[in-house]
Coordinates of C-alpha atoms and ligand atoms in Angstrom, one line a residue:
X101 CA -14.7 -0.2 -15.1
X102 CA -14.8 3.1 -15.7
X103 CA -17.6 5.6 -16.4
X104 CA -16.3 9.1 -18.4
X105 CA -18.4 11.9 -20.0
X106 CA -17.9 9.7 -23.5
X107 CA -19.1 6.2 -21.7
X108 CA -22.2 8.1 -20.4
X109 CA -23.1 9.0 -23.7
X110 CA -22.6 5.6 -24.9
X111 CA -24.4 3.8 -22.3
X112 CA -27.4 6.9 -22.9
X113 CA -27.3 6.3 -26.5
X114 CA -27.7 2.3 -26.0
X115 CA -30.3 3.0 -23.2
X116 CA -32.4 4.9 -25.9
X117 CA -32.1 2.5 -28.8
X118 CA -32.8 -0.4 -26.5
X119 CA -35.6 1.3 -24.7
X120 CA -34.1 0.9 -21.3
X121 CA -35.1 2.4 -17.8
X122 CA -35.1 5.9 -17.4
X123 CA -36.2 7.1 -20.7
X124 CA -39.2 8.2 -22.2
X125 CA -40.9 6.7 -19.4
X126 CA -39.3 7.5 -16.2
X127 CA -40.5 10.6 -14.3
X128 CA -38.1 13.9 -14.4
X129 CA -36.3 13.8 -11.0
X130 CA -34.3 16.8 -12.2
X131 CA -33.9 19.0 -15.1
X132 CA -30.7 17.8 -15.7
X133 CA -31.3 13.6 -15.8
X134 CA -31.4 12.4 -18.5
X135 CA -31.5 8.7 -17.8
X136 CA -30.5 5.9 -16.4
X137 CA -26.7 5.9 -16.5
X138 CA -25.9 1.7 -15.3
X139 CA -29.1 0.0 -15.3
X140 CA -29.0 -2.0 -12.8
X141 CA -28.8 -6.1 -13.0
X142 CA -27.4 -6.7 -9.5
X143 CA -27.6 -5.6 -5.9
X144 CA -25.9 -1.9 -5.8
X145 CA -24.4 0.4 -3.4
X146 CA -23.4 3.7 -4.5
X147 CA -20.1 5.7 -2.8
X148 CA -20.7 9.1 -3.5
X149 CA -17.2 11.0 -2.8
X150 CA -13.5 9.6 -3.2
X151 CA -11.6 10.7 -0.1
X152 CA -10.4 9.1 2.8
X153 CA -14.4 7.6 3.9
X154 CA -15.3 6.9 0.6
X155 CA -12.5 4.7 -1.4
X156 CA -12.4 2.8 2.0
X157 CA -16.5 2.1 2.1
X158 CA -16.3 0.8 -1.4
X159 CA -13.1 -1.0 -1.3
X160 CA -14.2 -3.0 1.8
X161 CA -18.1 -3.2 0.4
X162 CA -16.6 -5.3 -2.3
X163 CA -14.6 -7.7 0.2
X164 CA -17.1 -7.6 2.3
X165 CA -19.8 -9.3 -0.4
X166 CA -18.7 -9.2 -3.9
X167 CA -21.6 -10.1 -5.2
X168 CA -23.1 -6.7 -4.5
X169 CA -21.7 -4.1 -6.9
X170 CA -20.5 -0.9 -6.0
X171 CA -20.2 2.6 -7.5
X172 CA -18.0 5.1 -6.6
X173 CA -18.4 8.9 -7.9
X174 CA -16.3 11.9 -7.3
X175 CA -16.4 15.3 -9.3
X176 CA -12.6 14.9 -9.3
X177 CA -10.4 12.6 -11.3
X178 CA -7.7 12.5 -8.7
X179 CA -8.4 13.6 -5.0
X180 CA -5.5 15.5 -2.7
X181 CA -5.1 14.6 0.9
X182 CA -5.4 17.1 3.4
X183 CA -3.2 14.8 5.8
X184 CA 0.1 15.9 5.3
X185 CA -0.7 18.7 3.3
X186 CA 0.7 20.9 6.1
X187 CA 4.1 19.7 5.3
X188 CA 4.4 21.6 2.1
X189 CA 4.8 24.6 3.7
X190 CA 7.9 23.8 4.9
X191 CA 8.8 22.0 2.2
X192 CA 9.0 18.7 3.6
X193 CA 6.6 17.3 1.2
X194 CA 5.0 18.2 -2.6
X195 CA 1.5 18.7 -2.3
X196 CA 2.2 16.4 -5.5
X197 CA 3.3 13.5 -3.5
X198 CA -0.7 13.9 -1.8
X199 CA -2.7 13.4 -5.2
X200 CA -4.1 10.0 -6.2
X201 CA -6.3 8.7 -8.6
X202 CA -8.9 6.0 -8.8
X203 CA -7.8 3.4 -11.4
X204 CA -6.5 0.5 -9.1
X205 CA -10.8 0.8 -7.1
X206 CA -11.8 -0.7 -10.6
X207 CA -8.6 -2.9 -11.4
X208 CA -8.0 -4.4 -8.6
X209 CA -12.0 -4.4 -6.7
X210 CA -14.2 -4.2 -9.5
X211 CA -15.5 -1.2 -7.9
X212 CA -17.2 0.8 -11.0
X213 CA -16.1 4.6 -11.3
X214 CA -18.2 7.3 -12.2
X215 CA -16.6 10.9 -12.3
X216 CA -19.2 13.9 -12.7
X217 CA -20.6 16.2 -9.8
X218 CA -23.7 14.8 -8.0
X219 CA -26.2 17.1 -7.9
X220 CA -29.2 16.1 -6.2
X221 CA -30.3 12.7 -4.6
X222 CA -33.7 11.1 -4.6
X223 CA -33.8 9.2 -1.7
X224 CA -37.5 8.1 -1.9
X225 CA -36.7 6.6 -5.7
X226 CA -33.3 5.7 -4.3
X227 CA -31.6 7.7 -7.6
X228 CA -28.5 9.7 -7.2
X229 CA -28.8 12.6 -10.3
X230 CA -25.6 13.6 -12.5
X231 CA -25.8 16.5 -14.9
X232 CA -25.8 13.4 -17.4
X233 CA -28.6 11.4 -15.8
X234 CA -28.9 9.4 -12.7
X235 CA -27.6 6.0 -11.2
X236 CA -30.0 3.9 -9.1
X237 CA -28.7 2.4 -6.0
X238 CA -30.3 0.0 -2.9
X239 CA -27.8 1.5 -0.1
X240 CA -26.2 4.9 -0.9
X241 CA -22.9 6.1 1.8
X242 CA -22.3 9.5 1.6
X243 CA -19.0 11.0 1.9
X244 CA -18.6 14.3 0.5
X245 CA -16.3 16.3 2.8
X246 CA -16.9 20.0 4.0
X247 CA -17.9 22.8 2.7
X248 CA -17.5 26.3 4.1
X249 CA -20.2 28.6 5.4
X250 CA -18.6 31.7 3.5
X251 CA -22.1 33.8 4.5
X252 CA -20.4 34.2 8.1
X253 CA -17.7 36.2 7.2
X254 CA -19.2 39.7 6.0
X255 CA -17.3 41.1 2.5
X256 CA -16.1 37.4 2.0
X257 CA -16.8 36.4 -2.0
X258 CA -16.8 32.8 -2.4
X259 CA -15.0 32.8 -5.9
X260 CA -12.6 36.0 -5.0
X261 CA -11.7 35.8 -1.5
X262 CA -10.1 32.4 -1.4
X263 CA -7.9 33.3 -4.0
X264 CA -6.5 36.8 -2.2
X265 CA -7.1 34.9 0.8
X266 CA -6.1 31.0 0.7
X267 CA -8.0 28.8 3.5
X268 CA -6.3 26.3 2.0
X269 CA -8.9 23.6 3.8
X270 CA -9.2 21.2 1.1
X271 CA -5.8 20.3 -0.5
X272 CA -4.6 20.9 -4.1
X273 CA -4.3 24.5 -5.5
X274 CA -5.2 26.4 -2.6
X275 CA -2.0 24.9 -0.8
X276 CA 0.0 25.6 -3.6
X277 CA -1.1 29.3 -3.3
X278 CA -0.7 29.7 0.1
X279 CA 3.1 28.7 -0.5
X280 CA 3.4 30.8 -3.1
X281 CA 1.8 33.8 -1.6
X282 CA 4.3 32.7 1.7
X283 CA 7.2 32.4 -0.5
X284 CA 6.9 36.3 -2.3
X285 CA 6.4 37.8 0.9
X286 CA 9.1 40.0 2.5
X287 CA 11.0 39.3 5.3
X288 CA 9.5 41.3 7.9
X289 CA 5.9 41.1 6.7
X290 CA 2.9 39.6 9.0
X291 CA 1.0 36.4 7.9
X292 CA -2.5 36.2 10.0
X293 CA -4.1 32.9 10.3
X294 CA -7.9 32.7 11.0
X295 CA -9.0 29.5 12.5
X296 CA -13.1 29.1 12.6
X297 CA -15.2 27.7 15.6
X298 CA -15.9 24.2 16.0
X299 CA -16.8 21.8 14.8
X300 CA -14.5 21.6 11.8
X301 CA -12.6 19.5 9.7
X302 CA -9.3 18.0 11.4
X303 CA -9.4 19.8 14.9
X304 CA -5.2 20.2 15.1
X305 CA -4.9 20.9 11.6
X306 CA -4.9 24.6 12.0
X307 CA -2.1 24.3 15.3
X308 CA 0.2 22.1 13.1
X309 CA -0.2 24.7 10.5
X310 CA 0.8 27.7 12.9
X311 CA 3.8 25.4 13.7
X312 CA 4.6 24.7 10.0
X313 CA 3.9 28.1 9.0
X314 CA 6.0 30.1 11.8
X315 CA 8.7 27.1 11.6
X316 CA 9.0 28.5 7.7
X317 CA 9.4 32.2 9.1
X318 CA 12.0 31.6 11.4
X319 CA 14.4 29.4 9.2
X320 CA 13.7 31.9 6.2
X321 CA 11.7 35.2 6.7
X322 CA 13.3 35.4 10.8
X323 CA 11.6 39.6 10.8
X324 CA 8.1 38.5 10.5
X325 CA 5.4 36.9 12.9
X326 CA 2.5 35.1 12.6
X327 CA -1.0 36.3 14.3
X328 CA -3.3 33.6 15.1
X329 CA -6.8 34.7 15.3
X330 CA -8.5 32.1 16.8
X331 CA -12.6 31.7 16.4
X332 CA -11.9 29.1 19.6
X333 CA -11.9 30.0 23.2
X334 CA -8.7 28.0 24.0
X335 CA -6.3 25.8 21.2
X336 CA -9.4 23.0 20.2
X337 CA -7.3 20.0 20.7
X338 CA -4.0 19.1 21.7
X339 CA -4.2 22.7 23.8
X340 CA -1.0 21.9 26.4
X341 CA 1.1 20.1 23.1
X342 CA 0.8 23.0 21.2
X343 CA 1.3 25.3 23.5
X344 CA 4.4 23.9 25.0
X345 CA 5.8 23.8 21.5
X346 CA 5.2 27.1 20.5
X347 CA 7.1 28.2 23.7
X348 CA 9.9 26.1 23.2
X349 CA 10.4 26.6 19.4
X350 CA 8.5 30.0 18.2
X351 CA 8.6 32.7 20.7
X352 CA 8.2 35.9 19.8
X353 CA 7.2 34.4 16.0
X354 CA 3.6 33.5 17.4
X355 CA 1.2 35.9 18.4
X356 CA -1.6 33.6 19.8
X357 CA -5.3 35.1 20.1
X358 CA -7.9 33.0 21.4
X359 CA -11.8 34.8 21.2
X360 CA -11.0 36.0 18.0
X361 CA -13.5 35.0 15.1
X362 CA -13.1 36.9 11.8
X363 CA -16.6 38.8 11.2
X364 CA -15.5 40.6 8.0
X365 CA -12.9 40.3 5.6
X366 CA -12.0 42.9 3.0
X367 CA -9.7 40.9 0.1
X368 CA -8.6 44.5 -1.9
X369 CA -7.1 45.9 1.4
X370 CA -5.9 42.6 2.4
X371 CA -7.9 43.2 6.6
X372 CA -9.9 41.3 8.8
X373 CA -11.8 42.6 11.0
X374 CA -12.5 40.8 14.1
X375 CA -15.2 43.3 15.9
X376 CA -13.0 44.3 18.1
X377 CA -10.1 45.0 15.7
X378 CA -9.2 45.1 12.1
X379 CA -6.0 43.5 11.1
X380 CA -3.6 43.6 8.3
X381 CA -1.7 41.2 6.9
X382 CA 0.6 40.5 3.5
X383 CA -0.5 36.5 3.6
X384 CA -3.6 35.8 5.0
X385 CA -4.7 31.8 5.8
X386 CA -8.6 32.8 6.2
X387 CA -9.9 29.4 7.0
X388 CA -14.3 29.9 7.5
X389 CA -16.5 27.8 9.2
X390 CA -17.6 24.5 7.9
X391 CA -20.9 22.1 7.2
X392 CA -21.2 19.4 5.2
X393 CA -20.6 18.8 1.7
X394 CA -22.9 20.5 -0.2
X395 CA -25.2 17.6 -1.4
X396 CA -26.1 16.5 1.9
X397 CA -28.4 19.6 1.8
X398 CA -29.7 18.4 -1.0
X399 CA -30.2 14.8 -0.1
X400 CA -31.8 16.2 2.8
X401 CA -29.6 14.7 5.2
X402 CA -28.7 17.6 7.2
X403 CA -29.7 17.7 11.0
X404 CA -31.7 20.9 12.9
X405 CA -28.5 22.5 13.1
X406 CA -28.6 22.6 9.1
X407 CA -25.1 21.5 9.0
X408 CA -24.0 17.9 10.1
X409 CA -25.8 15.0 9.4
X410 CA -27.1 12.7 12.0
X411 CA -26.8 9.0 11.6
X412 CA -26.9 5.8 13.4
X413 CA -23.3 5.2 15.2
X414 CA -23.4 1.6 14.5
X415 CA -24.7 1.6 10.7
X416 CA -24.4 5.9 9.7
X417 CA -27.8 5.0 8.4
X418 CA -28.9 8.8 8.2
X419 CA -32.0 9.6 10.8
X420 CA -33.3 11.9 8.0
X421 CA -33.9 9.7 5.4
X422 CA -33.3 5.8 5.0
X423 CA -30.8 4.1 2.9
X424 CA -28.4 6.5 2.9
X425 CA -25.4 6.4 5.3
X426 CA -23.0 8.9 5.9
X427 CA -19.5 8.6 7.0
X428 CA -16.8 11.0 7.7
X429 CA -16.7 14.7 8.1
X430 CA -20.2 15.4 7.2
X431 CA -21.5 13.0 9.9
X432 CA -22.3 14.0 13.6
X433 CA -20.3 11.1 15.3
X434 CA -19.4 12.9 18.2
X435 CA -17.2 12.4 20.3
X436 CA -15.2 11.1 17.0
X437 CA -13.4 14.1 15.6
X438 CA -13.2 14.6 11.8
X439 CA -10.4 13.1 10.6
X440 CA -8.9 11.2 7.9
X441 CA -8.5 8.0 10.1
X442 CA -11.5 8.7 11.5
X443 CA -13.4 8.5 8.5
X444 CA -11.1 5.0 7.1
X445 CA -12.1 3.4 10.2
X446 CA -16.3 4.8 9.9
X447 CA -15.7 3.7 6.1
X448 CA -14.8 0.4 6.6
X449 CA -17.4 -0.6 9.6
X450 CA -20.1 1.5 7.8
X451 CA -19.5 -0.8 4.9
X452 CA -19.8 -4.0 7.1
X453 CA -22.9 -3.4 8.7
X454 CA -24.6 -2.0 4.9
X455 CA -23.2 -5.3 3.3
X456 CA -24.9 -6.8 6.6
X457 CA -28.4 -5.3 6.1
X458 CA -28.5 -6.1 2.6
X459 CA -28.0 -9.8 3.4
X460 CA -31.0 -9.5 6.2
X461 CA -27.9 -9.8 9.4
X462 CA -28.0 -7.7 12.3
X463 CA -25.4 -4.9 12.0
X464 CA -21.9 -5.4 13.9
X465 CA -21.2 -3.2 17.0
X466 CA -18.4 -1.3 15.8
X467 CA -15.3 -0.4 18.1
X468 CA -13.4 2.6 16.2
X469 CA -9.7 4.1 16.4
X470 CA -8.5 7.6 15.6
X471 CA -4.8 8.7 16.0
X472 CA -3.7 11.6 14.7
X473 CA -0.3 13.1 14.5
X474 CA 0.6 16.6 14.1
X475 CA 4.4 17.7 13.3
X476 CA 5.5 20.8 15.6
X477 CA 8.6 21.1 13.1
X478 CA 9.8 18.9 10.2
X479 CA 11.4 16.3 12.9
X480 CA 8.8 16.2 15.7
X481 CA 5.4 15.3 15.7
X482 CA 2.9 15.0 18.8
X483 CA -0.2 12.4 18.4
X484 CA -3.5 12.0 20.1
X485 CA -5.1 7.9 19.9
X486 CA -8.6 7.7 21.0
X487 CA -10.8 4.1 21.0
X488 CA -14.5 4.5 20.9
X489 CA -17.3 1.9 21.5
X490 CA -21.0 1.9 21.5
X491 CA -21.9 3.1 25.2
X492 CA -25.1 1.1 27.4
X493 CA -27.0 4.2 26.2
X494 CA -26.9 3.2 22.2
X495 CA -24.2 6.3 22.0
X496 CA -20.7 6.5 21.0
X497 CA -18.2 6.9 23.7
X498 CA -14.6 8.2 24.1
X499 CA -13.5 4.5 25.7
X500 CA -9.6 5.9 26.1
X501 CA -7.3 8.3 25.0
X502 CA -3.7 8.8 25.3
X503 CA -1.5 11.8 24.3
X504 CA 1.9 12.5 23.6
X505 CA 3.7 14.0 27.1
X506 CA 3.7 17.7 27.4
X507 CA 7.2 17.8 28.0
X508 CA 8.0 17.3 23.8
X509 CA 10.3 14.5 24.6
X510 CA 12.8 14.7 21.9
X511 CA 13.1 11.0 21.7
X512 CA 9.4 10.6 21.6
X513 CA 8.2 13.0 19.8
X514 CA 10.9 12.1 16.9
X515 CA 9.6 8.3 17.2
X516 CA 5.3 10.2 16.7
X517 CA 7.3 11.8 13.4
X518 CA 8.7 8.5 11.8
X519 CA 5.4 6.7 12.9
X520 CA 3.5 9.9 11.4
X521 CA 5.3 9.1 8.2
X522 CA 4.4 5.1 7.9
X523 CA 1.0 6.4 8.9
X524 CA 0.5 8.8 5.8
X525 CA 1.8 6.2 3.4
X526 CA 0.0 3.4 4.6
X527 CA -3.2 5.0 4.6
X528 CA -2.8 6.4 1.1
X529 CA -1.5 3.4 0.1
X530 CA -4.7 1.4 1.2
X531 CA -6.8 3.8 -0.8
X532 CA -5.3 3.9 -3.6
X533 CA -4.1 0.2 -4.5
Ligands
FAD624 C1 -4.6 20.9 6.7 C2 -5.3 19.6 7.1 C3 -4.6 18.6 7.7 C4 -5.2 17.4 8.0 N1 -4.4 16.4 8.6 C5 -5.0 15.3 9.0 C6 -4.2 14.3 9.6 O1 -3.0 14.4 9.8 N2 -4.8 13.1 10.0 C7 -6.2 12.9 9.8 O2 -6.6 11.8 10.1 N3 -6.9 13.9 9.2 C8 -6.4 15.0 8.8 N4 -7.2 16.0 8.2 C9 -8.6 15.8 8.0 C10 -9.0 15.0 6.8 O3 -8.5 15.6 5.6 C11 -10.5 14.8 6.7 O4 -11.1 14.5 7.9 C12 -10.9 13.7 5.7 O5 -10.4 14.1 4.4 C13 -12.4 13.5 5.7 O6 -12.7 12.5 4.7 P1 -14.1 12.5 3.9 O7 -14.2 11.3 3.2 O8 -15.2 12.9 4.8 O9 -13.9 13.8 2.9 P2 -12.8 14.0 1.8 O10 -11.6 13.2 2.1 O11 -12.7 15.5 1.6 O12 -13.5 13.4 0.5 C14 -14.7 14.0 0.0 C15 -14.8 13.7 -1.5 O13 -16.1 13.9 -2.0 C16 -16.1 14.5 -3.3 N5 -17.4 15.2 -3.4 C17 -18.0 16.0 -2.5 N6 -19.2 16.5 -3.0 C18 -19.4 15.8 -4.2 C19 -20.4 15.9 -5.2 N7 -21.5 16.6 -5.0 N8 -20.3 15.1 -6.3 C20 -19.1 14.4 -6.5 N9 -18.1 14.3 -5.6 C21 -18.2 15.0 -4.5 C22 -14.9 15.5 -3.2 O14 -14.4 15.8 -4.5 C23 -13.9 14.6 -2.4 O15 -13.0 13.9 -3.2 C24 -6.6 17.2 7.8 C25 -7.3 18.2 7.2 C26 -6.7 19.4 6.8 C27 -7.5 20.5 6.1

């Protein structure tokens, strides 16, 4: 089933004539609820965001007991994966190819839909609020992404900037600009990449990228560099890969600085401005420094250092408020990075172990997987795999990792390409049918 701006009339006009919950009688939780949007006649848990945590804690909430019944909102009709977005720089992929919808979550798990922007949560009358009025819920997982802390970054205009300046951090039509902004610039011209601090979302991401990007420059625009202005002390993961790649294929195209966070950016005159130095560029990939997704503020879910949330690592029952679990990028779940696989393997034990406490079972101990693969040029990727389990302490630990060689073994790091490949549609795939 799904829920639409029409169907939420609908169900408030049959709430009203029928006298239903959340009407006349129902405290205001917030100016905008108008009422109760699915009364509920069964045992709920709601999903709120359809990314790569989200469409995997519903899906597997529904195998997991489908007597309970789940909801699934997103602001978006049709969600674009950052994994692979990287690609389309080079033109190895169409960000097209990364957009998916929702219709199969209903069709083939009776998972119930809802598209609208959440707004607020009420965790102590378990209510998540919609401009159009609120759903109820007895288990709420959050998985709402990033959002970027554009106050850091002094001139930066949250509506201007990005457009000037792409980050190009969540997929869709900021990666299209970036292209196109890549595409019209002269051969000869400088693109400057600004990676933030971390923690942020997909620690390689912005390495690949410098790969992807400067691979683009030396096949097509061979006068111009790339400057990498990096809010990192040292490359934040996959350090000796990376920088054994950019030797071997982008001398002279890279211009690596490490120590360099972008305090200032000034979009008309198309600088930033480091403290130390100011820097021009014709294309420039600001990416700023991340939190969580907004509404974890608002669910007041966020931890002392007002930007993760802290949770549980066997249930990502929040330590801020109960009921609410959170999964994926927004969670603290160090030492798990925040990743796309990360947060498909968090989704699916997070909706185990709520399915479990809803039935009165002890949660399972989780043991979790993260690989991630990172193409150096359109044939070679290199991959990190890490296992984590639940340590003597209670904690999460880093139980093994393995990395691709340093020596970018052409036979092996062609094999971490094709694998990278049946990785990207396999995980989409198990979203989105
Ligand atoms: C360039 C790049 C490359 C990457 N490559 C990889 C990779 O190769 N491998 C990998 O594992 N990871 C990769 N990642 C990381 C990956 O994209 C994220 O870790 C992953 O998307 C996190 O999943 P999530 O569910 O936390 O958030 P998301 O997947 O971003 O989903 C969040 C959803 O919540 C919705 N939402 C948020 N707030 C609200 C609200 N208030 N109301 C309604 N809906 C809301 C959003 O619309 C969105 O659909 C990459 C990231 C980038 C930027």
């Amino acid at each position: 089933m799904t829920v639409n701006r029409r169907d939420f009339i609908r169900i408030l006009g049959a709430a009203a004539a029928t006298g239903l919950a959340g009407c006349a009688g129902a405290p205001a939780v917030h100016s905008g609820a108008a009422g109760d949007l699915l009364p509920q006649r069964a045992r709920r848990i709601v999903v709120v965001g359809g990314g790569f945590g989200g469409t995997i804690a519903a899906k597997y909430a529904r195998m997991a007991d489908p007597s309970i019944e789940v909801v699934l909102i997103d602001r978006d009709r049709s969600h674009f994966s950052c994994p692979f977005s990287n690609l389309h720089f080079i033109g190895k992929r169409d960000i097209g190819e990364n957009e998916f919808g929702y219709s199969k979550m209903a069709s083939t798990w009776g998972v119930k839909t809802v598209f609208g922007e959440v707004s607020a949560i009420d965790g102590a009358a378990r209510k998540v609020i919609l401009d159009e009025g609120f759903i109820t819920y007895d288990r709420l997982i959050l998985s709402p992404g990033i959002d970027f802390r554009f106050d850091e970054i002094e001139g930066y205009d949250a509506k201007r900037t990005p457009l000037a300046m792409p980050h190009a951090w969540k997929a869709g039509e900021q990666t299209r600009l970036l292209k196109k902004q890549l595409d019209a610039m002269e051969n000869g011209g400088t693109v400057v990449m600004a990676i933030p601090p971390a923690p942020y979302r997909c620690p390689p991401g912005p390495y690949e990228r410098a790969c992807m990007i400067a691979h683009y420059l030396k096949t097509q625009k061979p006068k111009s560099k790339l400057i990498v202005l990096d809010g990192n002390d040292q490359i934040a993961s996959k350090g000796k890969l990376f920088s054994a790649a950019w030797e071997t294929f982008y001398k002279g195209i890279i211009d690596y600085r490490p120590a360099h966070k972008v305090a200032k950016a000034d979009a008309q005159a198309m600088l930033v401005d480091t403290g130390v130095e100011a820097i021009k560029g014709q294309v420039i990939n600001l990416i700023p420094s991340q939190k969580a997704g907004l509404i974890a503020a608002a669910a007041g879910v966020l931890g002392d250092d007002k930007r993760w949330c802290p949770v549980d690592p066997i249930t990502y029952e929040s330590a801020k408020v109960p009921r609410i679990h959170v999964i994926g990028d927004a969670a603290s779940i160090a030492p798990m990075p925040k990743s796309g696989n990360a947060a498909n393997s968090q989704g699916k034990m997070c909706a185990y172990n709520v399915v479990q406490l809803m039935n009165g079972k002890e949660p399972m101990l989780p043991t979790m997987v993260n690989v991630c693969y990172s193409y150096i040029n359109p044939e070679q990727a290199v991959t990190i795999s890490s296992v984590y389990k639940i340590g003597p302490d209670g904690k999460l630990t880093d139980n093994k990792t393995t990395k691709t060689t340093a020596n970018i073994d052409p036979y092996i790091t062609k094999l971490e390409a094709k694998y990278g490949t049946g990785w990207i549609t396999a995980i989409l795939d198990e979203m989105t049918s």
